[in-house]
PDB file of C-alpha atoms in Angstrom:
ATOM      1  CA  GLN K 156     -55.496 187.185 -25.556  1.00  0.00           C
ATOM      2  CA  VAL K 157     -55.577 184.206 -28.207  1.00  0.00           C
ATOM      3  CA  GLN K 158     -53.613 183.769 -30.955  1.00  0.00           C
ATOM      4  CA  LEU K 159     -55.303 182.132 -34.154  1.00  0.00           C
ATOM      5  CA  VAL K 160     -53.675 179.573 -36.805  1.00  0.00           C
ATOM      6  CA  GLU K 161     -55.498 178.256 -40.239  1.00  0.00           C
ATOM      7  CA  SER K 162     -54.427 175.037 -41.973  1.00  0.00           C
ATOM      8  CA  GLY K 163     -56.061 173.104 -44.599  1.00  0.00           C
ATOM      9  CA  GLY K 164     -56.131 175.134 -47.348  1.00  0.00           C
ATOM     10  CA  GLY K 165     -55.013 174.210 -50.929  1.00  0.00           C
ATOM     11  CA  LEU K 166     -56.003 173.870 -54.878  1.00  0.00           C
ATOM     12  CA  VAL K 167     -58.540 171.625 -55.501  1.00  0.00           C
ATOM     13  CA  GLN K 168     -60.975 170.700 -58.222  1.00  0.00           C
ATOM     14  CA  ALA K 169     -64.395 171.689 -58.498  1.00  0.00           C
ATOM     15  CA  GLY K 170     -66.678 169.226 -55.972  1.00  0.00           C
ATOM     16  CA  SER K 171     -64.141 168.559 -54.074  1.00  0.00           C
ATOM     17  CA  SER K 172     -64.006 168.828 -50.122  1.00  0.00           C
ATOM     18  CA  LEU K 173     -61.360 170.478 -47.936  1.00  0.00           C
ATOM     19  CA  ARG K 174     -61.258 171.181 -44.007  1.00  0.00           C
ATOM     20  CA  LEU K 175     -59.797 173.819 -43.052  1.00  0.00           C
ATOM     21  CA  SER K 176     -58.590 174.123 -39.057  1.00  0.00           C
ATOM     22  CA  CYS K 177     -57.816 177.603 -36.550  1.00  0.00           C
ATOM     23  CA  ALA K 178     -55.777 176.069 -33.630  1.00  0.00           C
ATOM     24  CA  ALA K 179     -55.994 178.357 -31.381  1.00  0.00           C
ATOM     25  CA  SER K 180     -53.260 179.300 -28.202  1.00  0.00           C
ATOM     26  CA  GLY K 181     -54.421 180.387 -24.682  1.00  0.00           C
ATOM     27  CA  ARG K 182     -56.031 179.261 -22.111  1.00  0.00           C
ATOM     28  CA  THR K 183     -59.757 180.665 -22.191  1.00  0.00           C
ATOM     29  CA  PHE K 184     -60.254 179.056 -25.983  1.00  0.00           C
ATOM     30  CA  GLY K 185     -63.743 177.547 -24.703  1.00  0.00           C
ATOM     31  CA  ILE K 186     -65.302 181.162 -24.437  1.00  0.00           C
ATOM     32  CA  TYR K 187     -64.616 183.187 -27.791  1.00  0.00           C
ATOM     33  CA  THR K 188     -67.296 182.755 -30.471  1.00  0.00           C
ATOM     34  CA  ILE K 189     -65.096 181.596 -33.665  1.00  0.00           C
ATOM     35  CA  GLY K 190     -65.686 182.960 -36.692  1.00  0.00           C
ATOM     36  CA  TRP K 191     -64.643 182.064 -40.116  1.00  0.00           C
ATOM     37  CA  PHE K 192     -64.480 184.564 -43.109  1.00  0.00           C
ATOM     38  CA  ARG K 193     -63.101 184.928 -46.535  1.00  0.00           C
ATOM     39  CA  GLN K 194     -61.837 187.414 -48.578  1.00  0.00           C
ATOM     40  CA  ALA K 195     -61.766 187.025 -52.639  1.00  0.00           C
ATOM     41  CA  PRO K 196     -59.919 189.518 -54.894  1.00  0.00           C
ATOM     42  CA  GLY K 197     -61.546 192.553 -55.275  1.00  0.00           C
ATOM     43  CA  LYS K 198     -64.283 191.463 -52.746  1.00  0.00           C
ATOM     44  CA  GLU K 199     -64.674 192.560 -49.565  1.00  0.00           C
ATOM     45  CA  ARG K 200     -64.203 190.125 -46.808  1.00  0.00           C
ATOM     46  CA  GLU K 201     -67.406 188.385 -45.663  1.00  0.00           C
ATOM     47  CA  LEU K 202     -68.327 186.196 -42.849  1.00  0.00           C
ATOM     48  CA  ILE K 203     -69.363 182.762 -43.695  1.00  0.00           C
ATOM     49  CA  ALA K 204     -69.594 180.734 -40.368  1.00  0.00           C
ATOM     50  CA  ALA K 205     -69.596 181.064 -37.166  1.00  0.00           C
ATOM     51  CA  ILE K 206     -69.879 179.120 -33.727  1.00  0.00           C
ATOM     52  CA  ASN K 207     -70.679 179.853 -30.010  1.00  0.00           C
ATOM     53  CA  TRP K 208     -68.429 178.947 -27.463  1.00  0.00           C
ATOM     54  CA  SER K 209     -70.497 175.526 -26.642  1.00  0.00           C
ATOM     55  CA  GLY K 210     -71.378 174.855 -30.242  1.00  0.00           C
ATOM     56  CA  SER K 211     -75.091 175.439 -29.691  1.00  0.00           C
ATOM     57  CA  SER K 212     -75.418 178.747 -31.798  1.00  0.00           C
ATOM     58  CA  LEU K 213     -74.306 178.300 -35.511  1.00  0.00           C
ATOM     59  CA  TYR K 214     -74.536 180.971 -38.648  1.00  0.00           C
ATOM     60  CA  TYR K 215     -74.286 180.356 -42.315  1.00  0.00           C
ATOM     61  CA  ALA K 216     -73.869 182.471 -45.143  1.00  0.00           C
ATOM     62  CA  ASP K 217     -76.478 181.894 -47.731  1.00  0.00           C
ATOM     63  CA  SER K 218     -73.551 181.060 -49.819  1.00  0.00           C
ATOM     64  CA  VAL K 219     -72.330 178.246 -48.096  1.00  0.00           C
ATOM     65  CA  LYS K 220     -75.246 176.855 -46.339  1.00  0.00           C
ATOM     66  CA  GLY K 221     -75.943 172.843 -46.717  1.00  0.00           C
ATOM     67  CA  ARG K 222     -72.153 172.469 -48.295  1.00  0.00           C
ATOM     68  CA  PHE K 223     -69.943 173.919 -45.438  1.00  0.00           C
ATOM     69  CA  THR K 224     -69.790 172.923 -41.610  1.00  0.00           C
ATOM     70  CA  ILE K 225     -68.287 174.578 -38.928  1.00  0.00           C
ATOM     71  CA  SER K 226     -67.594 172.404 -35.196  1.00  0.00           C
ATOM     72  CA  ARG K 227     -65.345 173.166 -32.513  1.00  0.00           C
ATOM     73  CA  ASP K 228     -63.427 170.995 -30.321  1.00  0.00           C
ATOM     74  CA  ASN K 229     -62.362 172.920 -26.863  1.00  0.00           C
ATOM     75  CA  ALA K 230     -60.322 170.484 -25.528  1.00  0.00           C
ATOM     76  CA  LYS K 231     -58.053 170.845 -28.458  1.00  0.00           C
ATOM     77  CA  SER K 232     -58.591 174.185 -29.234  1.00  0.00           C
ATOM     78  CA  THR K 233     -59.115 173.908 -32.560  1.00  0.00           C
ATOM     79  CA  VAL K 234     -62.545 174.969 -34.869  1.00  0.00           C
ATOM     80  CA  TYR K 235     -62.808 173.509 -37.506  1.00  0.00           C
ATOM     81  CA  LEU K 236     -64.695 173.951 -41.311  1.00  0.00           C
ATOM     82  CA  GLN K 237     -65.697 171.542 -43.486  1.00  0.00           C
ATOM     83  CA  MET K 238     -66.013 172.314 -47.285  1.00  0.00           C
ATOM     84  CA  ASN K 239     -68.054 170.443 -49.686  1.00  0.00           C
ATOM     85  CA  SER K 240     -69.347 170.694 -52.726  1.00  0.00           C
ATOM     86  CA  LEU K 241     -66.435 173.436 -53.543  1.00  0.00           C
ATOM     87  CA  LYS K 242     -67.292 175.774 -56.416  1.00  0.00           C
ATOM     88  CA  PRO K 243     -64.518 177.913 -58.201  1.00  0.00           C
ATOM     89  CA  ASP K 244     -66.557 180.876 -56.665  1.00  0.00           C
ATOM     90  CA  ASP K 245     -65.140 179.732 -52.892  1.00  0.00           C
ATOM     91  CA  THR K 246     -61.651 180.959 -53.944  1.00  0.00           C
ATOM     92  CA  ALA K 247     -60.691 183.116 -51.210  1.00  0.00           C
ATOM     93  CA  VAL K 248     -58.663 183.328 -48.531  1.00  0.00           C
ATOM     94  CA  TYR K 249     -59.942 181.746 -45.738  1.00  0.00           C
ATOM     95  CA  TYR K 250     -60.037 183.400 -42.073  1.00  0.00           C
ATOM     96  CA  CYS K 251     -60.798 182.484 -38.844  1.00  0.00           C
ATOM     97  CA  ALA K 252     -60.980 185.118 -35.918  1.00  0.00           C
ATOM     98  CA  ALA K 253     -62.700 185.218 -32.115  1.00  0.00           C
ATOM     99  CA  LYS K 254     -64.185 187.253 -30.136  1.00  0.00           C
ATOM    100  CA  THR K 255     -65.857 187.129 -26.778  1.00  0.00           C
ATOM    101  CA  THR K 256     -69.164 188.862 -27.338  1.00  0.00           C
ATOM    102  CA  THR K 257     -71.555 186.013 -27.996  1.00  0.00           C
ATOM    103  CA  SER K 258     -73.890 186.733 -31.241  1.00  0.00           C
ATOM    104  CA  VAL K 259     -72.968 184.636 -33.996  1.00  0.00           C
ATOM    105  CA  ILE K 260     -74.189 186.844 -36.450  1.00  0.00           C
ATOM    106  CA  SER K 261     -72.342 190.521 -35.723  1.00  0.00           C
ATOM    107  CA  THR K 262     -69.200 190.702 -37.896  1.00  0.00           C
ATOM    108  CA  ASN K 263     -67.977 194.089 -36.607  1.00  0.00           C
ATOM    109  CA  ASP K 264     -66.573 192.591 -33.009  1.00  0.00           C
ATOM    110  CA  TYR K 265     -63.644 189.989 -34.080  1.00  0.00           C
ATOM    111  CA  ARG K 266     -60.722 190.866 -31.879  1.00  0.00           C
ATOM    112  CA  TYR K 267     -58.200 188.561 -33.094  1.00  0.00           C
ATOM    113  CA  TRP K 268     -57.124 187.579 -36.486  1.00  0.00           C
ATOM    114  CA  GLY K 269     -55.444 184.478 -38.056  1.00  0.00           C
ATOM    115  CA  ARG K 270     -53.261 185.280 -41.131  1.00  0.00           C
ATOM    116  CA  GLY K 271     -55.270 183.381 -43.418  1.00  0.00           C
ATOM    117  CA  THR K 272     -55.188 180.239 -45.449  1.00  0.00           C
ATOM    118  CA  GLN K 273     -55.535 180.441 -49.405  1.00  0.00           C
ATOM    119  CA  VAL K 274     -58.174 178.155 -51.074  1.00  0.00           C
ATOM    120  CA  THR K 275     -58.411 177.860 -54.734  1.00  0.00           C
ATOM    121  CA  VAL K 276     -60.852 175.914 -56.354  1.00  0.00           C
ATOM    122  CA  SER K 277     -60.498 175.026 -60.386  1.00  0.00           C
ATOM    123  CA  SER K 278     -63.536 174.402 -62.733  1.00  0.00           C
TER     124      SER K 278
END
């Protein structure tokens, strides 16, 4: 079992950058695929980035490709989401989630979830 805690959200202006962190507890963090999801008010939750256990396989949604970068440090049991060139449309609650399956594309098999961190981008 793994517990996840997100941090790094906040209120920023359009064009700014933020780095979100997803800190995990549990000895077997290194085996998990980690995904970053976001949910804006009135919208469905969407997968925006994912990384497999070794970092060799990555996924980005088209909406964030070229602006966001996902990375992980297994020694620190932490996954990061570097968000650059933020837009008002990026405003949402951001969640990290973990699963033991290896696909970075599938979205319905995440088992463990954090509570989320709010990101608000003003225009």
